[in-house]
Short mmCIF file of C-alpha atoms and ligand atoms in Angstrom, two decimals:
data_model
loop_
_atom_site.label_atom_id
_atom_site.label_comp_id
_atom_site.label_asym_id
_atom_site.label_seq_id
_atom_site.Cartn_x
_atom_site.Cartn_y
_atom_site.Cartn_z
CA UNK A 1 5.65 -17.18 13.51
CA UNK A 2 4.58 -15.28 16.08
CA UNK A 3 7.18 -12.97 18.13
CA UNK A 4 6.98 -13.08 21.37
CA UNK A 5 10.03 -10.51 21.65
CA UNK A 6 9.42 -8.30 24.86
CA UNK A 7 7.84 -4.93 23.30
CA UNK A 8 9.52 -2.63 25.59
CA UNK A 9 12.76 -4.01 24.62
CA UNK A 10 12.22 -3.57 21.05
CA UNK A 11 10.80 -0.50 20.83
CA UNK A 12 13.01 1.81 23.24
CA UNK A 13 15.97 -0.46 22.70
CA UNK A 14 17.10 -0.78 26.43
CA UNK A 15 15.91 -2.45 29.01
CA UNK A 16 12.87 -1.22 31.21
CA UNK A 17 10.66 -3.17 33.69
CA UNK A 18 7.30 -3.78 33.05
CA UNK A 19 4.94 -6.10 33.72
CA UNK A 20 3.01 -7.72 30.78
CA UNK A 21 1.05 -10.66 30.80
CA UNK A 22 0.06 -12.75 27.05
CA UNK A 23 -2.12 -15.39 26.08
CA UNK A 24 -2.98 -16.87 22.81
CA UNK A 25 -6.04 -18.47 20.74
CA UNK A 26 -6.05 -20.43 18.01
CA UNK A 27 -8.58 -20.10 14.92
CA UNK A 28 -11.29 -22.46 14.06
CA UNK A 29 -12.79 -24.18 10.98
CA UNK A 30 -16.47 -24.99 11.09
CA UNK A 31 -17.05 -29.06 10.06
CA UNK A 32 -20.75 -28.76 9.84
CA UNK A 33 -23.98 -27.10 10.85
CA UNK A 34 -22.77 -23.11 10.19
CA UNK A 35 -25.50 -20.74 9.55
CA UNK A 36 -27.90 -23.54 11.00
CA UNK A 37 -26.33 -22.86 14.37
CA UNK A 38 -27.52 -20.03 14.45
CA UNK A 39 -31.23 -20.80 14.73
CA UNK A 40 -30.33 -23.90 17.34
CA UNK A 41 -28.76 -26.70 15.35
CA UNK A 42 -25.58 -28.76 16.07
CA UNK A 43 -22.82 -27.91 14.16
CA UNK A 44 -18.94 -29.24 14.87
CA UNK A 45 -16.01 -26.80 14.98
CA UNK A 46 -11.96 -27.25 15.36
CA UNK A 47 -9.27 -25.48 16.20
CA UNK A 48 -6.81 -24.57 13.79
CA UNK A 49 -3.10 -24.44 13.78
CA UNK A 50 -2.81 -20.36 13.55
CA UNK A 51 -3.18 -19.02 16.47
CA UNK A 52 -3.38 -15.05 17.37
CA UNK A 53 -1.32 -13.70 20.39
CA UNK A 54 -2.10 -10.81 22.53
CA UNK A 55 0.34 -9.50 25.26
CA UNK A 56 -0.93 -6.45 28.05
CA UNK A 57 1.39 -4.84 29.59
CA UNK A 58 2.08 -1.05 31.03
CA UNK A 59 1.79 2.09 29.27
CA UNK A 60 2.82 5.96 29.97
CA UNK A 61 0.41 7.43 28.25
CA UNK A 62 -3.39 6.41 27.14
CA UNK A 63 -4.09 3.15 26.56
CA UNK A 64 -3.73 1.82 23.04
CA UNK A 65 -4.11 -1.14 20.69
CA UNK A 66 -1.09 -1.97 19.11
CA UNK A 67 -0.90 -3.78 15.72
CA UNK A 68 2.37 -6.44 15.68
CA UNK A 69 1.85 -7.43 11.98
CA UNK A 70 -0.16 -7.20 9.23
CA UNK A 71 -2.84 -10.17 9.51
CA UNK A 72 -3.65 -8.41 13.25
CA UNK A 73 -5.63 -6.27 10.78
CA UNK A 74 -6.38 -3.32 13.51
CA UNK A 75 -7.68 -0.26 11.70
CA UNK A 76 -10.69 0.98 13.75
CA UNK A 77 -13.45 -0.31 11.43
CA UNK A 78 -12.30 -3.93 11.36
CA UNK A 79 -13.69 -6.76 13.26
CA UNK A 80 -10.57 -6.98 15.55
CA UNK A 81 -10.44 -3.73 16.51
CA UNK A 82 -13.81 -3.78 17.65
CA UNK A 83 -13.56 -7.30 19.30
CA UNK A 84 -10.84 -5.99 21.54
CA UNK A 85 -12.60 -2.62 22.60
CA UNK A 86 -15.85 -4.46 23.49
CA UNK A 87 -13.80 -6.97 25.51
CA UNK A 88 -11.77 -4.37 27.29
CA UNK A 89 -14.52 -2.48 27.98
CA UNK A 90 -16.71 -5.30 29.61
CA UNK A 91 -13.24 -6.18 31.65
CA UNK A 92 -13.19 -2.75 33.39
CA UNK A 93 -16.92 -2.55 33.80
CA UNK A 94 -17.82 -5.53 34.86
CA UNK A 95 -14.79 -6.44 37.62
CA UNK A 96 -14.48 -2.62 38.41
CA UNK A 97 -10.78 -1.86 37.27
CA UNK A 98 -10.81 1.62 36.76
CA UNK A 99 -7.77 2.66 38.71
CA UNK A 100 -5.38 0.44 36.85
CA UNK A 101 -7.23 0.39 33.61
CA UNK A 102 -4.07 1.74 31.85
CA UNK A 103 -3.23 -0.56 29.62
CA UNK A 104 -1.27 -1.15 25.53
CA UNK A 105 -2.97 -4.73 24.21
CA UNK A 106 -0.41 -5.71 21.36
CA UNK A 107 -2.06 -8.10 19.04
CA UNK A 108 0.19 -10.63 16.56
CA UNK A 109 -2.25 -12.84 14.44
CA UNK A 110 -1.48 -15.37 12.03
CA UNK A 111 -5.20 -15.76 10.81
CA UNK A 112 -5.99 -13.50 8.16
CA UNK A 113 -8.89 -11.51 9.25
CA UNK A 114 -12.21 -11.96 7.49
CA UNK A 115 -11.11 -15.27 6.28
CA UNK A 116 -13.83 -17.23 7.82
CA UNK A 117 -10.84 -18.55 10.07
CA UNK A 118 -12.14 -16.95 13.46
CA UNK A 119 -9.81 -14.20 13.46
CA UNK A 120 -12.07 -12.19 15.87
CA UNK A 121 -13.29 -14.78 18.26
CA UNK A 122 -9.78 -16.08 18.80
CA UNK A 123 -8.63 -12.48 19.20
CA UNK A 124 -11.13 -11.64 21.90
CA UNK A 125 -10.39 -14.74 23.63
CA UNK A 126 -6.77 -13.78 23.72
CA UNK A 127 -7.26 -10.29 25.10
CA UNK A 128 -10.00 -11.42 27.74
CA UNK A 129 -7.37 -13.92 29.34
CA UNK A 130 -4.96 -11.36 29.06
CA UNK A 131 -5.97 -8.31 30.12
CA UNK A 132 -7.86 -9.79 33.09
CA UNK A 133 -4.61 -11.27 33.92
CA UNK A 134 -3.22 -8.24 33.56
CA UNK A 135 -5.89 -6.45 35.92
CA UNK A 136 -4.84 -9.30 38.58
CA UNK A 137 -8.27 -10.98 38.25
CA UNK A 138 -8.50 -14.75 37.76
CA UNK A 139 -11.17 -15.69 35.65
CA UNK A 140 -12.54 -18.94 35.18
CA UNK A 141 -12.62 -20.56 31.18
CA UNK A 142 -16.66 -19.61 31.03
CA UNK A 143 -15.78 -16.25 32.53
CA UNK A 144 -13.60 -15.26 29.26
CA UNK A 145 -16.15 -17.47 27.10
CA UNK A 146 -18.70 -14.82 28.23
CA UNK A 147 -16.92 -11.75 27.63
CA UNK A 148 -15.34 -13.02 24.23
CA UNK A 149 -18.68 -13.55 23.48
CA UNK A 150 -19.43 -9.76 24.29
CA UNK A 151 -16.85 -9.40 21.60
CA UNK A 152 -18.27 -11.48 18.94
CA UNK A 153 -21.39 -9.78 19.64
CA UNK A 154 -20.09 -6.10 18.94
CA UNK A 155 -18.61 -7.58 15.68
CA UNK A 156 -21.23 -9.86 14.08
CA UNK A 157 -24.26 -8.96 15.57
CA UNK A 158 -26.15 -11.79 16.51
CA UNK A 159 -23.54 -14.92 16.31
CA UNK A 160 -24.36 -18.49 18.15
CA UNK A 161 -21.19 -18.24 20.60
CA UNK A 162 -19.61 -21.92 18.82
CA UNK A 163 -16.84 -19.52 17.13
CA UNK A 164 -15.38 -17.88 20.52
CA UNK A 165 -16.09 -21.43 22.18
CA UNK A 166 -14.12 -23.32 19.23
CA UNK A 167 -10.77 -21.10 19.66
CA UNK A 168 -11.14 -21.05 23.69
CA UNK A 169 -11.77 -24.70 24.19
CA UNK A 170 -9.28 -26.07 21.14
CA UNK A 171 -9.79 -29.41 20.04
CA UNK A 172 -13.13 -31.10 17.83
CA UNK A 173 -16.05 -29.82 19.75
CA UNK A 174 -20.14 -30.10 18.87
CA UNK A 175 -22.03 -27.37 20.30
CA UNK A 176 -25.88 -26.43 20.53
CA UNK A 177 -26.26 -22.52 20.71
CA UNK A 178 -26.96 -22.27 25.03
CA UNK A 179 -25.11 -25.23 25.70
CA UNK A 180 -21.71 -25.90 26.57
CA UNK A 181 -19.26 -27.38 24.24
CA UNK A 182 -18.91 -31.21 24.25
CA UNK A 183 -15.10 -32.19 23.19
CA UNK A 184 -15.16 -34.67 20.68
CA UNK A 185 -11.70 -37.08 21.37
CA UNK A 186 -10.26 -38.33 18.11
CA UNK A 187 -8.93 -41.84 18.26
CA UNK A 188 -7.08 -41.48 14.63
CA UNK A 189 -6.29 -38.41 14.05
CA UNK A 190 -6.25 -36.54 10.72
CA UNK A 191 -5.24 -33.33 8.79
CA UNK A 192 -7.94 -31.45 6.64
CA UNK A 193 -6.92 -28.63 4.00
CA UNK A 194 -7.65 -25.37 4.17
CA UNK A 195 -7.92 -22.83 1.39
CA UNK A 196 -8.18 -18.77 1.75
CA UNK A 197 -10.48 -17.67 -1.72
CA UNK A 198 -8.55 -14.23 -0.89
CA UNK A 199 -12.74 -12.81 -1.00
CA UNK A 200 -13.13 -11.01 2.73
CA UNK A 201 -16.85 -10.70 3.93
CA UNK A 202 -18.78 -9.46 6.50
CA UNK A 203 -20.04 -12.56 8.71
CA UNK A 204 -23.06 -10.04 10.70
CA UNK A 205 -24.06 -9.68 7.13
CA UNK A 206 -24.48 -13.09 6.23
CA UNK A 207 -26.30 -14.46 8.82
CA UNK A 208 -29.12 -11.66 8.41
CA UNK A 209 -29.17 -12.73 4.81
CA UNK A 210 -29.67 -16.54 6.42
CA UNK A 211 -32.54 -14.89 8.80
CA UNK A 212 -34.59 -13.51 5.95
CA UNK A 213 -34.57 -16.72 3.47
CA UNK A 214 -35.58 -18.98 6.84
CA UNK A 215 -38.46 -16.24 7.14
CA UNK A 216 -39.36 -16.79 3.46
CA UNK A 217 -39.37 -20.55 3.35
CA UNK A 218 -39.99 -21.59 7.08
CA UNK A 219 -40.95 -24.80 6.67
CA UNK A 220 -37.99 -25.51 4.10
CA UNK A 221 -35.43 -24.13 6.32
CA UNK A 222 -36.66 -26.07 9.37
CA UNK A 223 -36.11 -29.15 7.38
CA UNK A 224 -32.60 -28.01 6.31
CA UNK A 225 -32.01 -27.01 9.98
CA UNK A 226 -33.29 -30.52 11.63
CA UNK A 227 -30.52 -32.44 8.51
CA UNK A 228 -27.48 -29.77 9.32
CA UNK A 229 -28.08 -31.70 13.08
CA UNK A 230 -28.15 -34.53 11.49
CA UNK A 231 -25.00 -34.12 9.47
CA UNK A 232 -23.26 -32.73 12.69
CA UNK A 233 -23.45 -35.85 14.69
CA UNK A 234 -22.15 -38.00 11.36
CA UNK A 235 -19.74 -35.52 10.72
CA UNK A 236 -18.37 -35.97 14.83
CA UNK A 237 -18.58 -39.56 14.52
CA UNK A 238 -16.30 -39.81 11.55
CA UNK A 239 -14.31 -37.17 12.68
CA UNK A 240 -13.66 -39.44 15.99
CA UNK A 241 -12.59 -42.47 13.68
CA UNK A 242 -11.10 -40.55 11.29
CA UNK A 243 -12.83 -41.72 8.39
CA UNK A 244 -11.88 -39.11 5.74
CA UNK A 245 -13.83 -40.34 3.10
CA UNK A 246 -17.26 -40.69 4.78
CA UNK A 247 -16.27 -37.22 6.39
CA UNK A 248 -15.76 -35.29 2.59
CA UNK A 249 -19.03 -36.71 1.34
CA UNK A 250 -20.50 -35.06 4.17
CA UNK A 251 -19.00 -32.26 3.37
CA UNK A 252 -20.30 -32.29 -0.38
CA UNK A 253 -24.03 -32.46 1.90
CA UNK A 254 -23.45 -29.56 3.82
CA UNK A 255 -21.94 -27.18 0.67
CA UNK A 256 -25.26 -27.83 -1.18
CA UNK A 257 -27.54 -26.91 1.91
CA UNK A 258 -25.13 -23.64 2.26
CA UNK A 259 -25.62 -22.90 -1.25
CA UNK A 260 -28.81 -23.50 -1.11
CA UNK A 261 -29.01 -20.85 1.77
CA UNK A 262 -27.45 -18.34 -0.14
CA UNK A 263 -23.85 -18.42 1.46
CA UNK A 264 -22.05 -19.41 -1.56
CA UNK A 265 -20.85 -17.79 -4.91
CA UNK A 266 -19.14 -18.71 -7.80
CA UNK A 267 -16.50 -17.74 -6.69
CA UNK A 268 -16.88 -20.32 -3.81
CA UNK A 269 -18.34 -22.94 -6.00
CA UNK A 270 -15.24 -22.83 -8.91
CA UNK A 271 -13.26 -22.86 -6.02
CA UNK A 272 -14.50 -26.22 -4.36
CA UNK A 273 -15.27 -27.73 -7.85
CA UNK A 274 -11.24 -26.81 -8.79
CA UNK A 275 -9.92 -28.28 -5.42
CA UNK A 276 -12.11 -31.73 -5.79
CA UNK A 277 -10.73 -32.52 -9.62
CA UNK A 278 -8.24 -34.60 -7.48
CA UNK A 279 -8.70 -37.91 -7.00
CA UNK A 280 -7.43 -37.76 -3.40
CA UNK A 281 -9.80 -35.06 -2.46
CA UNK A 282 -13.18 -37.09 -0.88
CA UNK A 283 -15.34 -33.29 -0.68
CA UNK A 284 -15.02 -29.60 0.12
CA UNK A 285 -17.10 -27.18 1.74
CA UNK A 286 -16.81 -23.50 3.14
CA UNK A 287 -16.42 -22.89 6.50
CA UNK A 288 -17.54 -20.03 8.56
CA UNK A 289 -19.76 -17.64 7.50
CA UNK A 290 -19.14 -18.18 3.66
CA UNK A 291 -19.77 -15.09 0.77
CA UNK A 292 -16.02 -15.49 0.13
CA UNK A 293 -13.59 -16.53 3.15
CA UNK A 294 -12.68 -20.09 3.13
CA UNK A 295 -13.12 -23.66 2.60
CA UNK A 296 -11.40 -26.66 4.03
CA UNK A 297 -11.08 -30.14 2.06
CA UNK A 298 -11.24 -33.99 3.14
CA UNK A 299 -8.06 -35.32 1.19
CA UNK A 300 -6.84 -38.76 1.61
CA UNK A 301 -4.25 -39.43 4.50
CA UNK A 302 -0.90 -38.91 2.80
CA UNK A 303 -1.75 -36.64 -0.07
CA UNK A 304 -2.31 -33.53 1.78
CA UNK A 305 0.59 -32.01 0.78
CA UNK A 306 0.67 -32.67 -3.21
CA UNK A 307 -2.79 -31.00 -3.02
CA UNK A 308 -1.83 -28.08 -1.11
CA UNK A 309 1.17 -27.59 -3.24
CA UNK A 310 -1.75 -27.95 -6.46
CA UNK A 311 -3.76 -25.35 -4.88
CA UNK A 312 -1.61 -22.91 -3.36
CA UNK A 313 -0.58 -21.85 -7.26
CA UNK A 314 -3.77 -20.10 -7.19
CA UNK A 315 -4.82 -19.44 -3.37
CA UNK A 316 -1.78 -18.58 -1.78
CA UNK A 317 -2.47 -18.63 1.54
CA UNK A 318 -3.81 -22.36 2.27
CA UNK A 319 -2.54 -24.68 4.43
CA UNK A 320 -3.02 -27.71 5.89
CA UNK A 321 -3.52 -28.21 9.50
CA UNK A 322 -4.20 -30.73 12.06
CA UNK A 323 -6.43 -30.43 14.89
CA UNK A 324 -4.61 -29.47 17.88
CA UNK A 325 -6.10 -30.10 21.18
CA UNK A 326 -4.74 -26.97 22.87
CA UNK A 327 -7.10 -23.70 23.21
CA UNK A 328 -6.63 -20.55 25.04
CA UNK A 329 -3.13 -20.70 26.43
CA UNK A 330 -1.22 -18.07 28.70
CA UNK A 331 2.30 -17.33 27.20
CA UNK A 332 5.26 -17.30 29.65
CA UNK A 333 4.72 -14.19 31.34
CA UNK A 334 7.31 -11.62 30.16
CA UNK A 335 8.98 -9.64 33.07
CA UNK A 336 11.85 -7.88 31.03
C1 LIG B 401 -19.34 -18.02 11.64
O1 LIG B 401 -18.01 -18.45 11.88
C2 LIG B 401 -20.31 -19.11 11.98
C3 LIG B 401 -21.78 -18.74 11.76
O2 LIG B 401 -22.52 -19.92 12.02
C4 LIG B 401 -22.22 -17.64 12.69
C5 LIG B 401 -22.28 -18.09 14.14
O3 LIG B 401 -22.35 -19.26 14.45
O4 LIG B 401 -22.28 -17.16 14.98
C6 LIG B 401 -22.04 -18.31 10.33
#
């Protein structure tokens, strides 16, 4: 769990006053349409139930990023790291903070980074909502969708903005690269299982790779692109009614039009055929940018747990989660 223990407090072991404000993201699993999105199809995302928390508060000295555990992942190469920089940096810039940019941004994540899990949108959602209420400045939702964007860019490169929107927003959303998200209610909900391969990857890297095949077969890709929209509106539909069935043979769909863009491995593809040898699984897929990361499973209502306990032997860290409704949320403010 997260701790939400003041920092002050802990580290100098008495009480000082300080004003810190924290928010919190959760993660997101991509249903359908990854990679596609990209290049302007639908694709449906969820939040997850890990969520990453980041607190800002005062400092004496220069401002720092602080790392609370070991999934916060913050040595200076890695995504989060960079995530938080660019979305500090377009905080002071854009709203003019400069006298009171002295800031520490501690970050606690329960996502493991590079999992394919959205460990950097959902961090530089956090920080945006916290540092700018920090700084004093109130921000609106698309305000902090913009500059966790800003993040996402400095970390993948090019990305379609559904990640960042997925872990502000919460909930089943479909989204259209330029559009706003449209929330998706769910009148039965359902759990879906998620598996970590352990395999990190670099998701900047993988959608180039996706850029140069759809430059090699155009008309191919196009075709692929136009069903992944296709699948998307299915895969919201049966998500809504909570059809698991219909829902994991879409997923079985969308895994062969990700393999077929190059996403997969073997690794991946032992992986998903291992998971679906039980009967209660109806299909698997990755989810995210794929090369390694993760994959989430349709299993029948009830059984979610005997497979998780099947495949955690191997994968450790899987779990299964439902879909929880709640995005970005600000954390009681601590005033210790
Ligand atoms: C990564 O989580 C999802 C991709 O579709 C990239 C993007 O949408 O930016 C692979």
């Amino acid at each position: 769990m997260i701790n939400h223990q003041s920092l002050a407090t802990r580290r100098s072991g008495f009480l000082m006053i300080r004003k810190s404000v924290s928010a919190s993201a959760p993660g997101k699993i991509i249903l359908s349409g990854e990679h596609f999105v990209v290049h302007g199809s639908y694709s449906v995302a969820a939040a997850i139930n890990k969520r990453v928390l980041v607190k800002a508060s005062d400092t004496e000295g220069k401002s720092r990023i602080v790392s609370e555990n070991e999934a916060s992942n913050l040595s200076t190469d890695d995504g989060n790291f960079r995530a938080i920089k660019s979305v500090a940096r377009t905080i002071i810039s854009r709203y003019d903070s400069e006298e009171k940019a002295r800031f520490e941004l501690s970050v606690a994540s329960e996502i493991p980074p590079g999992s394919g899990l959205g460990s950097s949108a959902a961090v530089a959602v956090a920080t945006a909502a916290a540092l700018s209420g920090y700084l004093g400045l109130s921000l609106s939702k698309k305000e902090i969708s913009e500059i966790a964007f800003e993040g996402e860019k400095s970390v993948h490169g090019n990305p379609s903005g559904l990640d960042n929107q997925a872990c502000l927003y919460g909930g089943l959303v479909l989204f259209k690269k330029g559009n706003e998200v449209e929330r998706i209610s769910l009148t039965s909900p359902f759990h879906l299982l998620v598996v970590y391969s352990g395999k990190k990857r670099s998701t900047g890297k993988l959608v180039r790779r996706v850029g140069e095949k759809r430059e090699r077969f155009p008309n191919y890709f196009l075709r692929l692109a136009t069903s992944a929209s296709g699948i998307s509106f299915e895969v919201a539909k049966y998500c809504k009614s909570g059809d698991l069935e219909k829902l994991g043979s879409l997923f079985t769909t969308s895994q062969a039009q990700l393999s077929w863009i190059g996403v997969s491995t073997e690794f991946i593809d032992d992986l998903i055929e291992s998971v679906c040898e039980s009967d209660e699984v109806f299909g698997a897929k990755i989810t995210g940018a794929g090369g390694g990361g993760s994959i989430i499973a349709a299993v029948k209502r009830g059984y979610e747990d005997v497979v998780l306990c099947r495949v955690s032997k191997r994968f450790p860290v899987s779990f299964v989660t439902e879909i929880p409704q709640e995005g970005l949320r600000w954390e009681k403010n601590q005033m210790s």
